[in-house]
Amino acid sequence: MNISPGLVADSVVISHNPSDPGDVLIELYGCSPETVTRAVQRAARAQTAWLAAGAAARSAALHRVGDALDAAHEELTGLLVREVGKPLMEAREELTRAVAIWRYYAQLPQDAPRAVHEPTSGPGLLLTRRRPRGVAGLITSWQFPLAGPSWKAAPALAAGNTVIVKPAPEATACALRLAEILKGVLPPDVLQVAPGGPKIGATLVSLADVVSFAGSPAVGTAVVCAAASRGVPVQTEMSGQSAAVVLPDANVARAATDIAAAIAGYAGQKRTTTKRVIAVESVLPKLREALRQAFHTLSARDPNRADAVCGPVISKAARDRVIHARDSALASGAHVLAGAPQGGWKQTPGWFIDPILLENVPGDHALNHEGICGPVAVLSRAASFDEAIRAANSGRWGVVSSLHTSDLEKALSAVDRLNTEMVRVNAPTTGVEFLLPFEREKEPGKVREKDRATMEFYTSTRTVSLLPTTSA
């Protein structure tokens, strides 16, 4: 898939297969800022007709999107595995989720929240209704190349906006293929893709009427500042450093299986990946051995295999960061509890690294405070339930907390005291139900995605007064 150079480019976009970096999926010149400006202008013109078409037309169009993605399920699954190294079974699940997202939001255009009120005095009607903001600029990450754009674009389109997606360069092929599939499904210019690097994202933020971002904390903070300076609504989804807490009365075998999979799955690159495991005193020896056993079957392998859980990380730089974090922790006195610090990945051309669980990592080490994107996690001890809760809450980028216990009273207490956006009891940190809200309050540009409230972000409230004319 190649696109000829056009205007002066932001950068050359190259997308490699992380399992085989010599396999280049796409190499093209990214858009120029002028190209993005024209795309926004086209989207603004298309938005008028898209809204005027009515709720039923938008609903039908979103249903067709779901059907089109479903029809391309196997092709898109293969593209996910090839471009971002997502394990086969997880890639299939992402496609299933993307289809479900479009079909879910297809129901909502005709169910928009509105209210009718009686004036405080005299006859007439007071109405409130939600109206689209205009052109939505969607900057998406590579972790979920198809579900990610879907859970941003579907509610925006359902509400009557048009959208421009700026994908992460590593997922450009998926984004462009998505646009190709939807070309005959949606009206022209209702959904556009603008590939490129930082300049393209910055241009989109400077022009869009509403901005939704997923990516790194540094870039996300800049996006919030730029959007706020224009008075434009913005939401961000950035890093993650989720914790799993294991209490002495937990089913340790089940907890270890869930935790190990949540560390290793998709090479530890989800924002819901478990990065810290906190064991309360007496359960630590048993949990330590159970985790060693659970890691035996989770070595990095070809993501095309049906049994693959941990594939490659997204790039050589990502692998180098994991190795540096591991080595600096070992140099500080930590030791490897589970995983292979010098695994067979060195014999492959891909960017593979086996999952690693470290113990005795110093409290001030980056692994205890930063979301390192990769299959590496830390096991630590807490003296009590209260101390474990405090430790879980100490992470800056906590997204999800999991608690493993058979004590209902402690589970209910943890639900109130853990300060992450999601709390999962006797379940892994990974796994988000798109029908329920996923709210990120710790980040600038608070995000609430994946439920009906998402449509409120992409709309504004209008109050309308309908009063009778007075007689002459």
Tab-separated table of N, CA and C in Angstrom, residues 249-396:
chain	number	residue	atom	x	y	z
A	249	ASP	N	-6.677	-14.545	51.891
A	249	ASP	CA	-7.777	-15.474	51.676
A	249	ASP	C	-8.123	-15.651	50.199
A	250	ALA	N	-7.281	-15.170	49.301
A	250	ALA	CA	-7.556	-15.275	47.873
A	250	ALA	C	-7.379	-16.705	47.382
A	251	ASN	N	-8.020	-17.011	46.264
A	251	ASN	CA	-7.730	-18.239	45.523
A	251	ASN	C	-6.419	-17.963	44.780
A	252	VAL	N	-5.317	-18.399	45.353
A	252	VAL	CA	-4.005	-17.977	44.872
A	252	VAL	C	-3.724	-18.486	43.458
A	253	ALA	N	-4.106	-19.709	43.158
A	253	ALA	CA	-3.847	-20.254	41.818
A	253	ALA	C	-4.572	-19.426	40.751
A	254	ARG	N	-5.833	-19.114	41.020
A	254	ARG	CA	-6.593	-18.310	40.063
A	254	ARG	C	-6.020	-16.902	39.968
A	255	ALA	N	-5.670	-16.310	41.102
A	255	ALA	CA	-5.110	-14.959	41.100
A	255	ALA	C	-3.817	-14.918	40.302
A	256	ALA	N	-2.957	-15.896	40.483
A	256	ALA	CA	-1.678	-15.919	39.768
A	256	ALA	C	-1.887	-16.038	38.264
A	257	THR	N	-2.837	-16.883	37.864
A	257	THR	CA	-3.133	-17.044	36.434
A	257	THR	C	-3.621	-15.736	35.831
A	258	ASP	N	-4.553	-15.069	36.531
A	258	ASP	CA	-5.089	-13.793	36.037
A	258	ASP	C	-4.006	-12.721	35.975
A	259	ILE	N	-3.194	-12.640	37.017
A	259	ILE	CA	-2.180	-11.595	37.093
A	259	ILE	C	-1.105	-11.801	36.038
A	260	ALA	N	-0.640	-13.043	35.889
A	260	ALA	CA	0.404	-13.312	34.896
A	260	ALA	C	-0.076	-12.968	33.494
A	261	ALA	N	-1.317	-13.336	33.179
A	261	ALA	CA	-1.859	-13.024	31.858
A	261	ALA	C	-2.007	-11.522	31.659
A	262	ALA	N	-2.346	-10.796	32.738
A	262	ALA	CA	-2.514	-9.344	32.645
A	262	ALA	C	-1.174	-8.620	32.546
A	263	ILE	N	-0.084	-9.276	32.935
A	263	ILE	CA	1.257	-8.718	32.753
A	263	ILE	C	1.769	-9.001	31.345
A	264	ALA	N	1.539	-10.224	30.869
A	264	ALA	CA	2.135	-10.675	29.609
A	264	ALA	C	1.280	-10.377	28.387
A	265	GLY	N	-0.044	-10.287	28.551
A	265	GLY	CA	-0.933	-10.147	27.407
A	265	GLY	C	-0.580	-8.963	26.527
A	266	TYR	N	-0.545	-9.185	25.228
A	266	TYR	CA	-0.195	-8.161	24.240
A	266	TYR	C	1.127	-7.493	24.608
A	267	ALA	N	2.039	-8.313	25.139
A	267	ALA	CA	3.383	-7.851	25.522
A	267	ALA	C	3.335	-6.677	26.494
A	268	GLY	N	2.315	-6.668	27.368
A	268	GLY	CA	2.250	-5.653	28.420
A	268	GLY	C	2.058	-4.240	27.913
A	269	GLN	N	1.378	-4.081	26.787
A	269	GLN	CA	1.298	-2.765	26.142
A	269	GLN	C	-0.073	-2.103	26.231
A	270	LYS	N	-0.990	-2.668	27.003
A	270	LYS	CA	-2.281	-2.019	27.210
A	270	LYS	C	-2.165	-1.050	28.387
A	271	ARG	N	-3.039	-0.072	28.415
A	271	ARG	CA	-3.040	0.838	29.556
A	271	ARG	C	-3.634	0.170	30.793
A	272	THR	N	-4.278	-0.950	30.621
A	272	THR	CA	-4.835	-1.687	31.756
A	272	THR	C	-3.925	-2.830	32.213
A	273	THR	N	-2.750	-2.955	31.613
A	273	THR	CA	-1.810	-4.012	31.991
A	273	THR	C	-1.423	-3.894	33.462
A	274	THR	N	-1.298	-5.013	34.144
A	274	THR	CA	-0.806	-5.012	35.525
A	274	THR	C	0.684	-4.702	35.541
A	275	LYS	N	1.063	-3.662	36.260
A	275	LYS	CA	2.467	-3.278	36.389
A	275	LYS	C	3.002	-3.499	37.800
A	276	ARG	N	2.091	-3.563	38.785
A	276	ARG	CA	2.508	-3.760	40.174
A	276	ARG	C	1.628	-4.833	40.807
A	277	VAL	N	2.264	-5.792	41.469
A	277	VAL	CA	1.560	-6.846	42.200
A	277	VAL	C	1.880	-6.661	43.674
A	278	ILE	N	0.851	-6.500	44.500
A	278	ILE	CA	1.039	-6.208	45.922
A	278	ILE	C	0.427	-7.359	46.722
A	279	ALA	N	1.264	-8.098	47.402
A	279	ALA	CA	0.809	-9.259	48.175
A	279	ALA	C	0.826	-8.923	49.656
A	280	VAL	N	-0.254	-9.227	50.348
A	280	VAL	CA	-0.332	-8.970	51.784
A	280	VAL	C	0.358	-10.117	52.528
A	281	GLU	N	1.438	-9.774	53.180
A	281	GLU	CA	2.295	-10.573	54.048
A	281	GLU	C	2.215	-12.095	53.862
A	282	SER	N	1.276	-12.769	54.516
A	282	SER	CA	1.318	-14.224	54.615
A	282	SER	C	1.067	-14.928	53.284
A	283	VAL	N	0.466	-14.273	52.308
A	283	VAL	CA	0.176	-14.936	51.040
A	283	VAL	C	1.369	-14.897	50.093
A	284	LEU	N	2.385	-14.114	50.416
A	284	LEU	CA	3.481	-13.888	49.474
A	284	LEU	C	4.206	-15.169	49.061
A	285	PRO	N	4.620	-16.056	49.967
A	285	PRO	CA	5.355	-17.250	49.522
A	285	PRO	C	4.543	-18.108	48.549
A	286	LYS	N	3.274	-18.312	48.854
A	286	LYS	CA	2.435	-19.135	47.991
A	286	LYS	C	2.200	-18.444	46.643
A	287	LEU	N	1.977	-17.150	46.678
A	287	LEU	CA	1.751	-16.413	45.437
A	287	LEU	C	3.013	-16.393	44.584
A	288	ARG	N	4.158	-16.240	45.236
A	288	ARG	CA	5.425	-16.212	44.510
A	288	ARG	C	5.596	-17.486	43.674
A	289	GLU	N	5.336	-18.639	44.280
A	289	GLU	CA	5.494	-19.908	43.561
A	289	GLU	C	4.435	-20.058	42.466
A	290	ALA	N	3.208	-19.643	42.754
A	290	ALA	CA	2.140	-19.747	41.747
A	290	ALA	C	2.428	-18.863	40.532
A	291	LEU	N	3.007	-17.699	40.770
A	291	LEU	CA	3.347	-16.816	39.648
A	291	LEU	C	4.477	-17.410	38.815
A	292	ARG	N	5.450	-18.032	39.468
A	292	ARG	CA	6.522	-18.695	38.709
A	292	ARG	C	5.928	-19.739	37.767
A	293	GLN	N	4.999	-20.517	38.264
A	293	GLN	CA	4.377	-21.547	37.437
A	293	GLN	C	3.563	-20.933	36.305
A	294	ALA	N	2.831	-19.880	36.611
A	294	ALA	CA	1.976	-19.256	35.596
A	294	ALA	C	2.796	-18.651	34.461
A	295	PHE	N	3.987	-18.144	34.756
A	295	PHE	CA	4.819	-17.521	33.732
A	295	PHE	C	5.452	-18.528	32.787
A	296	HIS	N	5.493	-19.803	33.179
A	296	HIS	CA	6.156	-20.810	32.348
A	296	HIS	C	5.549	-20.904	30.955
A	297	THR	N	4.262	-20.643	30.825
A	297	THR	CA	3.583	-20.819	29.536
A	297	THR	C	3.390	-19.504	28.784
A	298	LEU	N	4.028	-18.423	29.255
A	298	LEU	CA	3.736	-17.111	28.698
A	298	LEU	C	4.929	-16.459	28.002
A	299	SER	N	5.878	-17.247	27.553
A	299	SER	CA	7.021	-16.663	26.862
A	299	SER	C	6.570	-16.013	25.556
A	300	ALA	N	7.349	-15.047	25.099
A	300	ALA	CA	7.025	-14.345	23.859
A	300	ALA	C	7.100	-15.317	22.688
A	301	ARG	N	6.116	-15.210	21.803
A	301	ARG	CA	6.084	-16.101	20.646
A	301	ARG	C	5.379	-15.443	19.474
A	302	ASP	N	5.418	-16.116	18.330
A	302	ASP	CA	4.800	-15.614	17.105
A	302	ASP	C	3.329	-15.293	17.363
A	303	PRO	N	2.897	-14.034	17.143
A	303	PRO	CA	1.507	-13.688	17.443
A	303	PRO	C	0.491	-14.366	16.542
A	304	ASN	N	0.932	-14.983	15.448
A	304	ASN	CA	0.006	-15.717	14.582
A	304	ASN	C	-0.409	-17.058	15.182
A	305	ARG	N	0.289	-17.496	16.213
A	305	ARG	CA	-0.068	-18.764	16.846
A	305	ARG	C	-1.328	-18.603	17.696
A	306	ALA	N	-2.176	-19.589	17.640
A	306	ALA	CA	-3.435	-19.520	18.391
A	306	ALA	C	-3.206	-19.483	19.893
A	307	ASP	N	-2.068	-20.023	20.357
A	307	ASP	CA	-1.793	-20.048	21.803
A	307	ASP	C	-0.937	-18.867	22.260
A	308	ALA	N	-0.671	-17.915	21.380
A	308	ALA	CA	0.174	-16.784	21.750
A	308	ALA	C	-0.574	-15.850	22.694
A	309	VAL	N	0.086	-15.469	23.770
A	309	VAL	CA	-0.422	-14.454	24.700
A	309	VAL	C	0.455	-13.208	24.624
A	310	CYS	N	1.755	-13.421	24.605
A	310	CYS	CA	2.736	-12.333	24.531
A	310	CYS	C	3.418	-12.395	23.172
A	311	GLY	N	3.167	-11.394	22.337
A	311	GLY	CA	3.864	-11.278	21.065
A	311	GLY	C	5.026	-10.310	21.200
A	312	PRO	N	5.416	-9.649	20.124
A	312	PRO	CA	6.499	-8.672	20.199
A	312	PRO	C	6.018	-7.358	20.777
A	313	VAL	N	6.948	-6.524	21.253
A	313	VAL	CA	6.608	-5.139	21.550
A	313	VAL	C	6.644	-4.362	20.236
A	314	ILE	N	6.157	-3.131	20.255
A	314	ILE	CA	5.866	-2.414	19.021
A	314	ILE	C	7.113	-1.973	18.259
A	315	SER	N	8.242	-1.800	18.933
A	315	SER	CA	9.423	-1.273	18.250
A	315	SER	C	10.693	-1.657	19.002
A	316	LYS	N	11.816	-1.471	18.325
A	316	LYS	CA	13.103	-1.704	18.978
A	316	LYS	C	13.275	-0.758	20.166
A	317	ALA	N	12.849	0.499	20.005
A	317	ALA	CA	12.975	1.459	21.109
A	317	ALA	C	12.174	1.004	22.316
A	318	ALA	N	10.989	0.431	22.072
A	318	ALA	CA	10.160	-0.059	23.172
A	318	ALA	C	10.846	-1.218	23.881
A	319	ARG	N	11.438	-2.124	23.108
A	319	ARG	CA	12.150	-3.243	23.730
A	319	ARG	C	13.348	-2.747	24.522
A	320	ASP	N	14.071	-1.771	23.965
A	320	ASP	CA	15.239	-1.226	24.673
A	320	ASP	C	14.831	-0.594	26.005
A	321	ARG	N	13.668	0.072	26.041
A	321	ARG	CA	13.209	0.673	27.300
A	321	ARG	C	12.919	-0.385	28.350
A	322	VAL	N	12.318	-1.491	27.945
A	322	VAL	CA	12.042	-2.573	28.892
A	322	VAL	C	13.348	-3.159	29.413
A	323	ILE	N	14.293	-3.394	28.520
A	323	ILE	CA	15.578	-3.959	28.924
A	323	ILE	C	16.312	-3.006	29.863
A	324	HIS	N	16.285	-1.719	29.552
A	324	HIS	CA	16.946	-0.739	30.421
A	324	HIS	C	16.297	-0.712	31.804
A	325	ALA	N	14.952	-0.737	31.849
A	325	ALA	CA	14.262	-0.721	33.138
A	325	ALA	C	14.608	-1.964	33.946
A	326	ARG	N	14.622	-3.111	33.270
A	326	ARG	CA	14.978	-4.355	33.957
A	326	ARG	C	16.396	-4.304	34.496
A	327	ASP	N	17.340	-3.907	33.633
A	327	ASP	CA	18.748	-3.922	34.024
A	327	ASP	C	19.047	-2.919	35.142
A	328	SER	N	18.405	-1.754	35.075
A	328	SER	CA	18.649	-0.768	36.136
A	328	SER	C	18.063	-1.236	37.457
A	329	ALA	N	16.932	-1.955	37.407
A	329	ALA	CA	16.363	-2.520	38.635
A	329	ALA	C	17.274	-3.598	39.208
A	330	LEU	N	17.809	-4.470	38.334
A	330	LEU	CA	18.716	-5.515	38.800
A	330	LEU	C	19.980	-4.908	39.408
A	331	ALA	N	20.460	-3.841	38.794
A	331	ALA	CA	21.654	-3.181	39.316
A	331	ALA	C	21.402	-2.518	40.662
A	332	SER	N	20.113	-2.254	40.947
A	332	SER	CA	19.747	-1.609	42.217
A	332	SER	C	19.408	-2.617	43.307
A	333	GLY	N	19.563	-3.911	43.003
A	333	GLY	CA	19.341	-4.930	44.019
A	333	GLY	C	18.132	-5.810	43.802
A	334	ALA	N	17.348	-5.577	42.751
A	334	ALA	CA	16.196	-6.426	42.461
A	334	ALA	C	16.662	-7.763	41.909
A	335	HIS	N	15.752	-8.727	41.877
A	335	HIS	CA	16.048	-10.006	41.216
A	335	HIS	C	14.835	-10.463	40.422
A	336	VAL	N	15.084	-11.309	39.432
A	336	VAL	CA	14.016	-11.823	38.574
A	336	VAL	C	13.324	-12.967	39.290
A	337	LEU	N	12.038	-12.810	39.531
A	337	LEU	CA	11.252	-13.863	40.160
A	337	LEU	C	10.706	-14.831	39.123
A	338	ALA	N	10.254	-14.312	38.001
A	338	ALA	CA	9.654	-15.143	36.958
A	338	ALA	C	9.926	-14.514	35.610
A	339	GLY	N	9.944	-15.353	34.584
A	339	GLY	CA	10.250	-14.884	33.251
A	339	GLY	C	11.694	-15.165	32.907
A	340	ALA	N	12.039	-14.885	31.677
A	340	ALA	CA	13.385	-15.192	31.197
A	340	ALA	C	14.110	-13.905	30.847
A	341	PRO	N	15.043	-13.473	31.686
A	341	PRO	CA	15.735	-12.220	31.406
A	341	PRO	C	16.624	-12.277	30.165
A	342	GLN	N	16.995	-13.449	29.722
A	342	GLN	CA	17.781	-13.601	28.495
A	342	GLN	C	17.119	-14.680	27.639
A	343	GLY	N	15.902	-14.411	27.183
A	343	GLY	CA	15.106	-15.424	26.499
A	343	GLY	C	15.527	-15.659	25.063
A	344	GLY	N	14.831	-16.617	24.423
A	344	GLY	CA	15.131	-17.015	23.058
A	344	GLY	C	14.817	-15.952	22.031
A	345	TRP	N	14.185	-14.857	22.447
A	345	TRP	CA	13.868	-13.781	21.505
A	345	TRP	C	15.111	-13.216	20.826
A	346	LYS	N	16.267	-13.379	21.448
A	346	LYS	CA	17.488	-12.838	20.843
A	346	LYS	C	17.829	-13.536	19.533
A	347	GLN	N	17.264	-14.704	19.296
A	347	GLN	CA	17.557	-15.441	18.085
A	347	GLN	C	16.569	-15.106	16.963
A	348	THR	N	15.632	-14.221	17.183
A	348	THR	CA	14.621	-13.899	16.180
A	348	THR	C	14.834	-12.480	15.672
A	349	PRO	N	14.345	-12.180	14.452
A	349	PRO	CA	14.497	-10.813	13.938
A	349	PRO	C	13.513	-9.832	14.568
A	350	GLY	N	12.459	-10.341	15.192
A	350	GLY	CA	11.421	-9.463	15.711
A	350	GLY	C	11.774	-8.830	17.037
A	351	TRP	N	10.905	-7.907	17.468
A	351	TRP	CA	11.139	-7.160	18.702
A	351	TRP	C	10.464	-7.876	19.875
A	352	PHE	N	10.946	-9.061	20.159
A	352	PHE	CA	10.379	-9.898	21.219
A	352	PHE	C	11.164	-9.740	22.507
A	353	ILE	N	10.460	-9.862	23.622
A	353	ILE	CA	11.100	-9.984	24.930
A	353	ILE	C	10.144	-10.743	25.839
A	354	ASP	N	10.661	-11.705	26.562
A	354	ASP	CA	9.808	-12.507	27.432
A	354	ASP	C	9.301	-11.685	28.614
A	355	PRO	N	8.093	-11.989	29.097
A	355	PRO	CA	7.566	-11.293	30.282
A	355	PRO	C	8.495	-11.469	31.485
A	356	ILE	N	8.572	-10.439	32.290
A	356	ILE	CA	9.490	-10.437	33.433
A	356	ILE	C	8.747	-9.936	34.664
A	357	LEU	N	8.882	-10.661	35.771
A	357	LEU	CA	8.366	-10.214	37.065
A	357	LEU	C	9.547	-10.070	38.004
A	358	LEU	N	9.715	-8.853	38.528
A	358	LEU	CA	10.851	-8.538	39.391
A	358	LEU	C	10.414	-8.388	40.835
A	359	GLU	N	11.308	-8.732	41.756
A	359	GLU	CA	11.045	-8.574	43.187
A	359	GLU	C	12.191	-7.788	43.813
A	360	ASN	N	11.917	-7.174	44.962
A	360	ASN	CA	12.902	-6.353	45.672
A	360	ASN	C	13.343	-5.141	44.856
A	361	VAL	N	12.445	-4.598	44.079
A	361	VAL	CA	12.751	-3.381	43.325
A	361	VAL	C	12.685	-2.197	44.289
A	362	PRO	N	13.711	-1.347	44.339
A	362	PRO	CA	13.690	-0.206	45.258
A	362	PRO	C	12.455	0.667	45.047
A	363	GLY	N	11.942	1.206	46.135
A	363	GLY	CA	10.708	1.971	46.079
A	363	GLY	C	10.761	3.180	45.178
A	364	ASP	N	11.964	3.771	45.014
A	364	ASP	CA	12.073	4.972	44.188
A	364	ASP	C	12.397	4.661	42.735
A	365	HIS	N	12.419	3.389	42.361
A	365	HIS	CA	12.727	3.034	40.974
A	365	HIS	C	11.566	3.388	40.061
A	366	ALA	N	11.880	3.710	38.803
A	366	ALA	CA	10.856	4.109	37.833
A	366	ALA	C	9.775	3.048	37.655
A	367	LEU	N	10.107	1.775	37.808
A	367	LEU	CA	9.102	0.728	37.629
A	367	LEU	C	7.976	0.824	38.648
A	368	ASN	N	8.234	1.468	39.773
A	368	ASN	CA	7.189	1.639	40.784
A	368	ASN	C	6.365	2.902	40.575
A	369	HIS	N	6.760	3.739	39.613
A	369	HIS	CA	6.093	5.040	39.491
A	369	HIS	C	5.701	5.415	38.063
A	370	GLU	N	6.274	4.757	37.085
A	370	GLU	CA	6.005	5.108	35.694
A	370	GLU	C	5.426	3.904	34.959
A	371	GLY	N	4.636	4.194	33.952
A	371	GLY	CA	4.040	3.129	33.150
A	371	GLY	C	4.979	2.711	32.027
A	372	ILE	N	5.886	1.767	32.267
A	372	ILE	CA	6.780	1.268	31.227
A	372	ILE	C	5.970	0.380	30.289
A	373	CYS	N	5.953	0.718	29.008
A	373	CYS	CA	5.140	-0.013	28.038
A	373	CYS	C	5.871	-1.282	27.620
A	374	GLY	N	5.504	-2.399	28.214
A	374	GLY	CA	6.150	-3.667	27.921
A	374	GLY	C	5.817	-4.683	29.000
A	375	PRO	N	6.192	-5.955	28.796
A	375	PRO	CA	5.796	-7.027	29.713
A	375	PRO	C	6.701	-7.137	30.934
A	376	VAL	N	6.742	-6.096	31.753
A	376	VAL	CA	7.572	-6.100	32.958
A	376	VAL	C	6.738	-5.575	34.115
A	377	ALA	N	6.828	-6.245	35.258
A	377	ALA	CA	6.049	-5.858	36.432
A	377	ALA	C	6.864	-6.105	37.690
A	378	VAL	N	6.353	-5.557	38.801
A	378	VAL	CA	7.050	-5.598	40.086
A	378	VAL	C	6.157	-6.281	41.125
A	379	LEU	N	6.727	-7.190	41.893
A	379	LEU	CA	6.029	-7.819	43.023
A	379	LEU	C	6.564	-7.222	44.311
A	380	SER	N	5.649	-6.802	45.188
A	380	SER	CA	6.068	-6.228	46.469
A	380	SER	C	5.180	-6.748	47.589
A	381	ARG	N	5.636	-6.544	48.815
A	381	ARG	CA	4.942	-7.032	50.004
A	381	ARG	C	4.275	-5.857	50.730
A	382	ALA	N	3.081	-6.103	51.271
A	382	ALA	CA	2.418	-5.133	52.142
A	382	ALA	C	2.133	-5.814	53.468
A	383	ALA	N	2.275	-5.085	54.542
A	383	ALA	CA	2.107	-5.677	55.864
A	383	ALA	C	0.644	-5.925	56.216
A	384	SER	N	-0.266	-5.187	55.570
A	384	SER	CA	-1.675	-5.292	55.928
A	384	SER	C	-2.540	-4.888	54.741
A	385	PHE	N	-3.828	-5.131	54.878
A	385	PHE	CA	-4.791	-4.714	53.858
A	385	PHE	C	-4.724	-3.206	53.653
A	386	ASP	N	-4.673	-2.449	54.733
A	386	ASP	CA	-4.625	-0.995	54.627
A	386	ASP	C	-3.366	-0.529	53.891
A	387	GLU	N	-2.247	-1.147	54.220
A	387	GLU	CA	-1.000	-0.764	53.560
A	387	GLU	C	-1.053	-1.106	52.067
A	388	ALA	N	-1.680	-2.227	51.732
A	388	ALA	CA	-1.801	-2.624	50.326
A	388	ALA	C	-2.646	-1.617	49.549
A	389	ILE	N	-3.717	-1.134	50.148
A	389	ILE	CA	-4.555	-0.133	49.490
A	389	ILE	C	-3.757	1.150	49.261
A	390	ARG	N	-2.990	1.569	50.264
A	390	ARG	CA	-2.177	2.781	50.113
A	390	ARG	C	-1.142	2.606	49.004
A	391	ALA	N	-0.541	1.420	48.942
A	391	ALA	CA	0.458	1.162	47.903
A	391	ALA	C	-0.184	1.182	46.517
A	392	ALA	N	-1.356	0.577	46.401
A	392	ALA	CA	-2.045	0.560	45.110
A	392	ALA	C	-2.399	1.974	44.665
A	393	ASN	N	-2.758	2.827	45.629
A	393	ASN	CA	-3.154	4.202	45.303
A	393	ASN	C	-1.976	5.123	45.033
A	394	SER	N	-0.769	4.652	45.265
A	394	SER	CA	0.394	5.525	45.144
A	394	SER	C	0.825	5.766	43.711
A	395	GLY	N	0.398	4.933	42.782
A	395	GLY	CA	0.813	5.095	41.389
A	395	GLY	C	0.147	6.296	40.741
A	396	ARG	N	0.938	7.098	40.025
A	396	ARG	CA	0.397	8.294	39.384
A	396	ARG	C	-0.575	7.938	38.276
